[in-house]
């Protein structure tokens, strides 16, 4: 009898130890994006956030990162996150403009001057504003990280853009939505595609150039193909954002949730400064590599601005007509940007 009790006691200890060991195991979250391995945004934004969240939760959570579209295409990240293929996904609103239309307010031409203006304005409104209500709550996802890229430029292969007439008829890569409106307004032909697909189309000659940020030119190898870039005028931007599904979020402990929010709040004002700085440094390196930056003359700048001045109105009224409150989003975003210094 004593032997049996001892055996049961030992078994109980073993079970208890197993339960404790299991309790100590971190929660693993799958993080998916389309960026190539080593991309500067992953290094500046995602990796520091994951590391600090792990640290603050005493390793109660672990992140398994799947870059380079390993879990699915960039254009499918919203669905992949909603359905649980990824727990956290690089859900770029520009790739899902049909589902997240009002986020494109941050992608309109000359919507802001400095990355931090666009980033901090979007960060605020995507958690408490029209953008939060329509693009996040309605899609059952929650924003975790966001940064607005510096203003986009027009990159070309065969000839520089020095005047409005040089853009007429050019087939240029676009993410769709607001960028399509911008390119049509200046006389170009938008070719909608995700960034990872741009190199192949450009190399095959099915596009004449790109509407792209500087860093992506390097990240996706387009610096080996393009020869010219505009300078001195912004043709739009892009929101890089990571989101988590509501289902996954609700399963996390309050401590993990708090760590995720706190780390992002602390990081983002610094990250946008780093992103803008990286843009300036990349321009220098591309110039050194032989890419020619054409500073648009004041009169040409004025022509382009005149062509683009109606894009925001067209965009917002188009959404209003679909019941998407585009004008409200535009008003909120413009006010938020105006409250943030350009530098």
mmCIF file of C-alpha atoms in Angstrom:
data_model
loop_
_atom_site.group_PDB
_atom_site.id
_atom_site.type_symbol
_atom_site.label_atom_id
_atom_site.label_comp_id
_atom_site.label_asym_id
_atom_site.label_seq_id
_atom_site.Cartn_x
_atom_site.Cartn_y
_atom_site.Cartn_z
ATOM 1 C CA UNK A 1 0.000 0.000 0.000
ATOM 2 C CA UNK A 2 2.825 2.371 0.911
ATOM 3 C CA UNK A 3 4.502 1.550 -2.363
ATOM 4 C CA UNK A 4 1.319 2.342 -4.297
ATOM 5 C CA UNK A 5 0.917 5.700 -2.511
ATOM 6 C CA UNK A 6 4.529 6.517 -3.236
ATOM 7 C CA UNK A 7 3.984 5.656 -6.891
ATOM 8 C CA UNK A 8 0.871 7.811 -7.079
ATOM 9 C CA UNK A 9 2.650 10.655 -5.341
ATOM 10 C CA UNK A 10 5.491 10.369 -7.811
ATOM 11 C CA UNK A 11 3.018 10.337 -10.664
ATOM 12 C CA UNK A 12 1.320 13.426 -9.266
ATOM 13 C CA UNK A 13 4.657 15.214 -9.032
ATOM 14 C CA UNK A 14 5.404 14.240 -12.620
ATOM 15 C CA UNK A 15 2.023 15.544 -13.798
ATOM 16 C CA UNK A 16 2.454 18.780 -11.864
ATOM 17 C CA UNK A 17 5.947 19.229 -13.273
ATOM 18 C CA UNK A 18 4.639 18.643 -16.779
ATOM 19 C CA UNK A 19 1.866 21.193 -16.292
ATOM 20 C CA UNK A 20 4.381 23.751 -15.000
ATOM 21 C CA UNK A 21 6.697 23.063 -17.902
ATOM 22 C CA UNK A 22 3.840 23.493 -20.340
ATOM 23 C CA UNK A 23 2.767 26.717 -18.638
ATOM 24 C CA UNK A 24 6.289 28.057 -19.082
ATOM 25 C CA UNK A 25 6.172 27.447 -22.834
ATOM 26 C CA UNK A 26 5.786 30.729 -24.764
ATOM 27 C CA UNK A 27 2.834 31.452 -27.002
ATOM 28 C CA UNK A 28 4.082 31.228 -30.583
ATOM 29 C CA UNK A 29 2.704 33.757 -33.057
ATOM 30 C CA UNK A 30 3.252 33.444 -36.803
ATOM 31 C CA UNK A 31 4.271 36.777 -38.365
ATOM 32 C CA UNK A 32 4.049 36.997 -42.153
ATOM 33 C CA UNK A 33 5.120 39.654 -44.633
ATOM 34 C CA UNK A 34 6.295 40.070 -48.211
ATOM 35 C CA UNK A 35 9.586 41.838 -47.539
ATOM 36 C CA UNK A 36 12.796 40.162 -48.698
ATOM 37 C CA UNK A 37 15.051 38.889 -45.931
ATOM 38 C CA UNK A 38 17.061 41.729 -44.417
ATOM 39 C CA UNK A 39 14.712 44.487 -45.631
ATOM 40 C CA UNK A 40 15.397 47.752 -43.835
ATOM 41 C CA UNK A 41 11.808 48.094 -42.566
ATOM 42 C CA UNK A 42 11.978 44.682 -40.943
ATOM 43 C CA UNK A 43 15.207 45.697 -39.234
ATOM 44 C CA UNK A 44 13.936 49.130 -38.180
ATOM 45 C CA UNK A 45 10.349 48.281 -37.253
ATOM 46 C CA UNK A 46 9.403 44.634 -36.892
ATOM 47 C CA UNK A 47 12.483 42.995 -35.364
ATOM 48 C CA UNK A 48 13.047 45.587 -32.586
ATOM 49 C CA UNK A 49 9.355 45.433 -31.697
ATOM 50 C CA UNK A 50 9.335 41.637 -31.467
ATOM 51 C CA UNK A 51 12.499 41.561 -29.381
ATOM 52 C CA UNK A 52 11.285 44.183 -26.920
ATOM 53 C CA UNK A 53 7.872 42.543 -26.540
ATOM 54 C CA UNK A 54 9.566 39.228 -25.787
ATOM 55 C CA UNK A 55 11.775 40.945 -23.221
ATOM 56 C CA UNK A 56 8.941 42.752 -21.456
ATOM 57 C CA UNK A 57 6.808 39.625 -21.251
ATOM 58 C CA UNK A 58 9.719 37.566 -19.935
ATOM 59 C CA UNK A 59 9.522 35.412 -23.072
ATOM 60 C CA UNK A 60 5.851 34.599 -22.550
ATOM 61 C CA UNK A 61 5.420 35.170 -26.283
ATOM 62 C CA UNK A 62 7.603 34.099 -29.211
ATOM 63 C CA UNK A 63 7.409 35.226 -32.827
ATOM 64 C CA UNK A 64 7.998 32.966 -35.815
ATOM 65 C CA UNK A 65 8.731 35.287 -38.742
ATOM 66 C CA UNK A 66 7.938 34.220 -42.304
ATOM 67 C CA UNK A 67 9.333 36.841 -44.757
ATOM 68 C CA UNK A 68 9.324 37.008 -48.556
ATOM 69 C CA UNK A 69 5.722 35.817 -49.043
ATOM 70 C CA UNK A 70 6.442 32.412 -47.507
ATOM 71 C CA UNK A 71 2.906 32.161 -46.125
ATOM 72 C CA UNK A 72 1.219 33.927 -49.033
ATOM 73 C CA UNK A 73 1.193 36.857 -51.418
ATOM 74 C CA UNK A 74 1.345 40.465 -50.225
ATOM 75 C CA UNK A 75 -2.088 41.075 -51.721
ATOM 76 C CA UNK A 76 -3.551 38.217 -49.652
ATOM 77 C CA UNK A 77 -2.199 39.246 -46.240
ATOM 78 C CA UNK A 78 -5.516 40.581 -44.948
ATOM 79 C CA UNK A 79 -7.287 37.311 -45.681
ATOM 80 C CA UNK A 80 -4.366 35.251 -44.360
ATOM 81 C CA UNK A 81 -4.477 37.177 -41.084
ATOM 82 C CA UNK A 82 -8.252 36.999 -40.772
ATOM 83 C CA UNK A 83 -8.316 33.247 -41.364
ATOM 84 C CA UNK A 84 -5.441 32.389 -39.036
ATOM 85 C CA UNK A 85 -2.832 31.319 -41.587
ATOM 86 C CA UNK A 86 -0.828 34.147 -40.036
ATOM 87 C CA UNK A 87 -1.440 35.493 -36.540
ATOM 88 C CA UNK A 88 0.167 38.827 -37.385
ATOM 89 C CA UNK A 89 0.349 39.977 -40.992
ATOM 90 C CA UNK A 90 1.836 42.789 -43.017
ATOM 91 C CA UNK A 91 -1.608 44.045 -44.005
ATOM 92 C CA UNK A 92 -0.788 46.959 -46.291
ATOM 93 C CA UNK A 93 -3.974 48.955 -46.970
ATOM 94 C CA UNK A 94 -2.679 49.875 -50.413
ATOM 95 C CA UNK A 95 -2.828 46.227 -51.475
ATOM 96 C CA UNK A 96 -6.381 45.800 -50.181
ATOM 97 C CA UNK A 97 -7.945 49.130 -51.094
ATOM 98 C CA UNK A 98 -11.317 47.484 -51.678
ATOM 99 C CA UNK A 99 -11.404 46.347 -48.033
ATOM 100 C CA UNK A 100 -9.420 49.200 -46.421
ATOM 101 C CA UNK A 101 -10.232 52.203 -48.618
ATOM 102 C CA UNK A 102 -10.022 55.140 -46.212
ATOM 103 C CA UNK A 103 -6.430 54.296 -45.197
ATOM 104 C CA UNK A 104 -5.398 55.544 -48.612
ATOM 105 C CA UNK A 105 -5.855 59.087 -47.333
ATOM 106 C CA UNK A 106 -2.201 58.761 -46.254
ATOM 107 C CA UNK A 107 -1.208 57.761 -49.790
ATOM 108 C CA UNK A 108 -2.500 60.848 -51.582
ATOM 109 C CA UNK A 109 0.053 63.058 -53.365
ATOM 110 C CA UNK A 110 1.779 65.585 -51.112
ATOM 111 C CA UNK A 111 -0.408 64.594 -48.153
ATOM 112 C CA UNK A 112 2.587 65.308 -45.907
ATOM 113 C CA UNK A 113 6.203 66.388 -46.167
ATOM 114 C CA UNK A 114 8.060 64.244 -43.605
ATOM 115 C CA UNK A 115 7.574 60.545 -42.854
ATOM 116 C CA UNK A 116 6.768 61.331 -39.213
ATOM 117 C CA UNK A 117 3.872 63.585 -40.196
ATOM 118 C CA UNK A 118 2.234 60.788 -42.169
ATOM 119 C CA UNK A 119 3.184 58.102 -39.664
ATOM 120 C CA UNK A 120 1.964 59.817 -36.501
ATOM 121 C CA UNK A 121 -1.221 61.071 -38.127
ATOM 122 C CA UNK A 122 -2.064 57.604 -39.435
ATOM 123 C CA UNK A 123 -1.085 55.910 -36.167
ATOM 124 C CA UNK A 124 -3.513 58.145 -34.302
ATOM 125 C CA UNK A 125 -6.462 57.826 -36.682
ATOM 126 C CA UNK A 126 -6.084 54.115 -37.389
ATOM 127 C CA UNK A 127 -6.751 53.431 -33.715
ATOM 128 C CA UNK A 128 -9.291 56.159 -32.961
ATOM 129 C CA UNK A 129 -10.974 57.685 -35.978
ATOM 130 C CA UNK A 130 -12.745 56.982 -39.239
ATOM 131 C CA UNK A 131 -9.845 54.800 -40.398
ATOM 132 C CA UNK A 132 -10.049 52.702 -37.231
ATOM 133 C CA UNK A 133 -13.794 52.188 -37.585
ATOM 134 C CA UNK A 134 -13.942 51.379 -41.276
ATOM 135 C CA UNK A 135 -10.624 49.719 -42.110
ATOM 136 C CA UNK A 136 -9.748 47.873 -38.908
ATOM 137 C CA UNK A 137 -12.817 47.213 -36.766
ATOM 138 C CA UNK A 138 -14.886 46.293 -39.827
ATOM 139 C CA UNK A 139 -12.207 43.781 -40.930
ATOM 140 C CA UNK A 140 -11.784 42.221 -37.471
ATOM 141 C CA UNK A 141 -8.125 43.171 -37.219
ATOM 142 C CA UNK A 142 -6.176 45.415 -34.853
ATOM 143 C CA UNK A 143 -3.268 47.650 -35.842
ATOM 144 C CA UNK A 144 0.014 46.826 -34.078
ATOM 145 C CA UNK A 145 2.647 48.775 -36.039
ATOM 146 C CA UNK A 146 2.586 51.399 -38.756
ATOM 147 C CA UNK A 147 4.948 53.678 -40.607
ATOM 148 C CA UNK A 148 4.277 55.985 -43.527
ATOM 149 C CA UNK A 149 7.004 55.870 -46.162
ATOM 150 C CA UNK A 150 8.640 59.040 -47.462
ATOM 151 C CA UNK A 151 7.047 60.522 -50.558
ATOM 152 C CA UNK A 152 7.160 58.403 -53.705
ATOM 153 C CA UNK A 153 9.094 59.349 -56.835
ATOM 154 C CA UNK A 154 8.790 58.433 -60.481
ATOM 155 C CA UNK A 155 11.634 56.185 -61.636
ATOM 156 C CA UNK A 156 12.199 55.577 -65.338
ATOM 157 C CA UNK A 157 14.438 53.399 -67.468
ATOM 158 C CA UNK A 158 14.798 55.052 -70.873
ATOM 159 C CA UNK A 159 14.454 58.804 -70.353
ATOM 160 C CA UNK A 160 14.249 61.292 -67.465
ATOM 161 C CA UNK A 161 11.083 63.082 -66.436
ATOM 162 C CA UNK A 162 11.779 66.800 -66.752
ATOM 163 C CA UNK A 163 8.316 68.023 -67.654
ATOM 164 C CA UNK A 164 4.694 66.895 -67.534
ATOM 165 C CA UNK A 165 4.837 65.838 -71.191
ATOM 166 C CA UNK A 166 7.569 63.310 -70.336
ATOM 167 C CA UNK A 167 5.090 61.330 -68.198
ATOM 168 C CA UNK A 168 2.255 61.229 -70.719
ATOM 169 C CA UNK A 169 1.487 57.625 -71.654
ATOM 170 C CA UNK A 170 4.197 56.070 -69.490
ATOM 171 C CA UNK A 171 3.224 52.733 -67.942
ATOM 172 C CA UNK A 172 4.192 53.072 -64.283
ATOM 173 C CA UNK A 173 3.835 50.631 -61.417
ATOM 174 C CA UNK A 174 1.106 51.499 -58.922
ATOM 175 C CA UNK A 175 -0.369 49.855 -55.836
ATOM 176 C CA UNK A 176 -3.849 50.808 -57.037
ATOM 177 C CA UNK A 177 -6.488 53.030 -55.487
ATOM 178 C CA UNK A 178 -5.173 56.512 -54.697
ATOM 179 C CA UNK A 179 -1.961 55.929 -56.655
ATOM 180 C CA UNK A 180 -3.985 55.006 -59.746
ATOM 181 C CA UNK A 181 -5.846 58.307 -59.452
ATOM 182 C CA UNK A 182 -2.574 60.203 -59.093
ATOM 183 C CA UNK A 183 -0.946 58.633 -62.139
ATOM 184 C CA UNK A 184 -4.012 59.131 -64.308
ATOM 185 C CA UNK A 185 -4.194 62.764 -63.204
ATOM 186 C CA UNK A 186 -0.682 63.442 -64.524
ATOM 187 C CA UNK A 187 -1.257 61.512 -67.756
ATOM 188 C CA UNK A 188 0.509 58.237 -66.940
ATOM 189 C CA UNK A 189 -0.914 54.718 -67.215
ATOM 190 C CA UNK A 190 -1.011 52.890 -63.850
ATOM 191 C CA UNK A 191 0.000 49.226 -63.810
ATOM 192 C CA UNK A 192 -1.226 47.737 -60.551
ATOM 193 C CA UNK A 193 1.062 45.253 -58.819
ATOM 194 C CA UNK A 194 2.724 44.443 -55.497
ATOM 195 C CA UNK A 195 6.330 45.531 -54.994
ATOM 196 C CA UNK A 196 7.864 42.013 -55.219
ATOM 197 C CA UNK A 197 6.521 41.658 -58.781
ATOM 198 C CA UNK A 198 7.845 44.980 -60.065
ATOM 199 C CA UNK A 199 11.364 43.857 -61.035
ATOM 200 C CA UNK A 200 10.210 41.187 -63.455
ATOM 201 C CA UNK A 201 7.754 43.476 -65.227
ATOM 202 C CA UNK A 202 10.328 46.231 -65.492
ATOM 203 C CA UNK A 203 13.027 43.880 -66.794
ATOM 204 C CA UNK A 204 10.671 42.486 -69.437
ATOM 205 C CA UNK A 205 9.791 45.964 -70.637
ATOM 206 C CA UNK A 206 6.086 45.695 -69.858
ATOM 207 C CA UNK A 207 6.454 48.828 -67.718
ATOM 208 C CA UNK A 208 8.314 52.067 -68.398
ATOM 209 C CA UNK A 209 9.018 52.839 -64.782
ATOM 210 C CA UNK A 210 7.896 52.801 -61.187
ATOM 211 C CA UNK A 211 6.047 54.906 -58.672
ATOM 212 C CA UNK A 212 8.227 53.784 -55.774
ATOM 213 C CA UNK A 213 10.000 54.863 -52.587
ATOM 214 C CA UNK A 214 13.798 54.991 -52.720
ATOM 215 C CA UNK A 215 14.431 52.091 -50.340
ATOM 216 C CA UNK A 216 12.194 49.725 -52.296
ATOM 217 C CA UNK A 217 14.154 50.450 -55.470
ATOM 218 C CA UNK A 218 17.145 48.892 -53.739
ATOM 219 C CA UNK A 219 15.293 46.183 -51.789
ATOM 220 C CA UNK A 220 13.656 44.710 -54.884
ATOM 221 C CA UNK A 221 16.654 45.073 -57.194
ATOM 222 C CA UNK A 222 15.152 47.784 -59.403
ATOM 223 C CA UNK A 223 18.298 49.899 -58.926
ATOM 224 C CA UNK A 224 19.883 47.627 -61.528
ATOM 225 C CA UNK A 225 17.277 48.691 -64.094
ATOM 226 C CA UNK A 226 16.144 52.275 -63.508
ATOM 227 C CA UNK A 227 18.357 55.161 -64.584
ATOM 228 C CA UNK A 228 16.395 58.281 -63.649
ATOM 229 C CA UNK A 229 14.327 59.609 -60.756
ATOM 230 C CA UNK A 230 12.273 62.722 -60.145
ATOM 231 C CA UNK A 231 13.247 64.943 -57.225
ATOM 232 C CA UNK A 232 11.586 67.745 -55.315
ATOM 233 C CA UNK A 233 7.949 66.641 -55.543
ATOM 234 C CA UNK A 234 5.921 63.931 -53.795
ATOM 235 C CA UNK A 235 3.634 61.711 -55.828
ATOM 236 C CA UNK A 236 2.080 59.855 -52.891
ATOM 237 C CA UNK A 237 3.175 57.421 -50.233
ATOM 238 C CA UNK A 238 2.430 53.999 -48.758
ATOM 239 C CA UNK A 239 1.448 52.709 -45.336
ATOM 240 C CA UNK A 240 3.488 49.794 -44.011
ATOM 241 C CA UNK A 241 1.487 48.213 -41.217
ATOM 242 C CA UNK A 242 1.356 44.988 -39.245
ATOM 243 C CA UNK A 243 -1.985 43.889 -37.799
ATOM 244 C CA UNK A 244 -3.271 41.051 -35.632
ATOM 245 C CA UNK A 245 -6.645 39.365 -35.962
ATOM 246 C CA UNK A 246 -9.177 40.124 -33.248
ATOM 247 C CA UNK A 247 -9.512 36.403 -32.534
ATOM 248 C CA UNK A 248 -5.811 36.058 -31.738
ATOM 249 C CA UNK A 249 -5.705 39.339 -29.819
ATOM 250 C CA UNK A 250 -8.503 38.274 -27.478
ATOM 251 C CA UNK A 251 -6.643 35.086 -26.584
ATOM 252 C CA UNK A 252 -3.563 36.990 -25.397
ATOM 253 C CA UNK A 253 -3.136 37.896 -21.745
ATOM 254 C CA UNK A 254 -3.589 41.555 -20.717
ATOM 255 C CA UNK A 255 0.151 41.640 -19.940
ATOM 256 C CA UNK A 256 1.109 40.595 -23.474
ATOM 257 C CA UNK A 257 -1.420 42.994 -25.000
ATOM 258 C CA UNK A 258 -0.061 45.869 -22.926
ATOM 259 C CA UNK A 259 3.535 45.086 -23.878
ATOM 260 C CA UNK A 260 2.648 45.061 -27.589
ATOM 261 C CA UNK A 261 0.891 48.425 -27.382
ATOM 262 C CA UNK A 262 3.455 50.095 -25.130
ATOM 263 C CA UNK A 263 6.455 49.059 -27.220
ATOM 264 C CA UNK A 264 4.825 50.322 -30.424
ATOM 265 C CA UNK A 265 3.895 53.638 -28.802
ATOM 266 C CA UNK A 266 7.483 54.173 -27.687
ATOM 267 C CA UNK A 267 9.098 53.061 -30.946
ATOM 268 C CA UNK A 268 7.073 54.691 -33.685
ATOM 269 C CA UNK A 269 8.087 58.367 -33.189
ATOM 270 C CA UNK A 270 11.738 57.325 -33.460
ATOM 271 C CA UNK A 271 11.251 54.803 -36.244
ATOM 272 C CA UNK A 272 9.712 57.350 -38.604
ATOM 273 C CA UNK A 273 12.756 59.577 -38.104
ATOM 274 C CA UNK A 274 15.001 56.632 -38.977
ATOM 275 C CA UNK A 275 12.919 55.853 -42.066
ATOM 276 C CA UNK A 276 13.243 59.431 -43.313
ATOM 277 C CA UNK A 277 16.980 59.400 -42.615
ATOM 278 C CA UNK A 278 17.381 56.116 -44.489
ATOM 279 C CA UNK A 279 15.592 57.682 -47.460
ATOM 280 C CA UNK A 280 18.093 60.543 -47.573
ATOM 281 C CA UNK A 281 21.053 58.185 -47.296
ATOM 282 C CA UNK A 282 19.714 55.885 -50.007
ATOM 283 C CA UNK A 283 19.382 58.816 -52.375
ATOM 284 C CA UNK A 284 23.091 59.557 -51.953
ATOM 285 C CA UNK A 285 24.082 55.945 -52.576
ATOM 286 C CA UNK A 286 21.898 55.706 -55.694
ATOM 287 C CA UNK A 287 23.377 58.935 -57.034
ATOM 288 C CA UNK A 288 26.841 57.492 -56.455
ATOM 289 C CA UNK A 289 25.766 54.357 -58.348
ATOM 290 C CA UNK A 290 24.819 56.431 -61.389
ATOM 291 C CA UNK A 291 21.076 57.010 -61.064
ATOM 292 C CA UNK A 292 20.297 60.564 -62.108
ATOM 293 C CA UNK A 293 17.931 62.619 -59.945
ATOM 294 C CA UNK A 294 16.145 65.299 -61.915
ATOM 295 C CA UNK A 295 15.131 68.246 -59.721
ATOM 296 C CA UNK A 296 11.911 69.508 -61.244
ATOM 297 C CA UNK A 297 12.000 73.202 -62.091
ATOM 298 C CA UNK A 298 9.563 75.472 -60.197
ATOM 299 C CA UNK A 299 7.301 75.925 -63.205
ATOM 300 C CA UNK A 300 7.202 72.150 -63.792
ATOM 301 C CA UNK A 301 6.489 71.562 -60.105
ATOM 302 C CA UNK A 302 3.575 73.967 -60.421
ATOM 303 C CA UNK A 303 2.218 72.091 -63.450
ATOM 304 C CA UNK A 304 2.295 68.743 -61.672
ATOM 305 C CA UNK A 305 0.703 70.200 -58.533
ATOM 306 C CA UNK A 306 -2.040 71.748 -60.603
ATOM 307 C CA UNK A 307 -2.794 68.374 -62.214
ATOM 308 C CA UNK A 308 -2.792 66.585 -58.858
ATOM 309 C CA UNK A 309 -4.732 69.154 -56.827
ATOM 310 C CA UNK A 310 -8.054 67.488 -57.562
ATOM 311 C CA UNK A 311 -6.945 63.938 -56.681
ATOM 312 C CA UNK A 312 -7.846 64.178 -52.980
ATOM 313 C CA UNK A 313 -11.308 65.550 -53.783
ATOM 314 C CA UNK A 314 -11.941 62.882 -56.418
ATOM 315 C CA UNK A 315 -10.765 60.184 -54.029
ATOM 316 C CA UNK A 316 -12.826 61.363 -51.048
ATOM 317 C CA UNK A 317 -16.010 62.005 -53.004
ATOM 318 C CA UNK A 318 -15.706 58.613 -54.668
ATOM 319 C CA UNK A 319 -15.672 56.966 -51.237
ATOM 320 C CA UNK A 320 -18.512 59.173 -49.994
ATOM 321 C CA UNK A 321 -20.598 57.853 -52.853
ATOM 322 C CA UNK A 322 -20.003 54.331 -51.570
ATOM 323 C CA UNK A 323 -20.893 55.277 -48.001
ATOM 324 C CA UNK A 324 -17.235 55.095 -46.871
ATOM 325 C CA UNK A 325 -16.834 58.598 -45.364
ATOM 326 C CA UNK A 326 -13.853 59.596 -47.465
ATOM 327 C CA UNK A 327 -14.336 63.323 -46.840
ATOM 328 C CA UNK A 328 -14.414 62.751 -43.075
ATOM 329 C CA UNK A 329 -11.183 60.749 -43.268
ATOM 330 C CA UNK A 330 -9.516 63.445 -45.381
ATOM 331 C CA UNK A 331 -10.538 66.170 -42.946
ATOM 332 C CA UNK A 332 -9.265 64.178 -39.945
ATOM 333 C CA UNK A 333 -5.974 63.285 -41.617
ATOM 334 C CA UNK A 334 -5.216 66.796 -42.866
ATOM 335 C CA UNK A 335 -5.872 68.199 -39.383
ATOM 336 C CA UNK A 336 -3.650 65.563 -37.756
ATOM 337 C CA UNK A 337 -0.784 66.232 -40.201
ATOM 338 C CA UNK A 338 -1.076 70.003 -39.701
ATOM 339 C CA UNK A 339 -0.551 69.530 -35.956
ATOM 340 C CA UNK A 340 2.788 67.733 -36.497
ATOM 341 C CA UNK A 341 5.982 69.674 -37.404
ATOM 342 C CA UNK A 342 7.534 68.702 -40.735
ATOM 343 C CA UNK A 343 10.912 68.053 -39.130
#
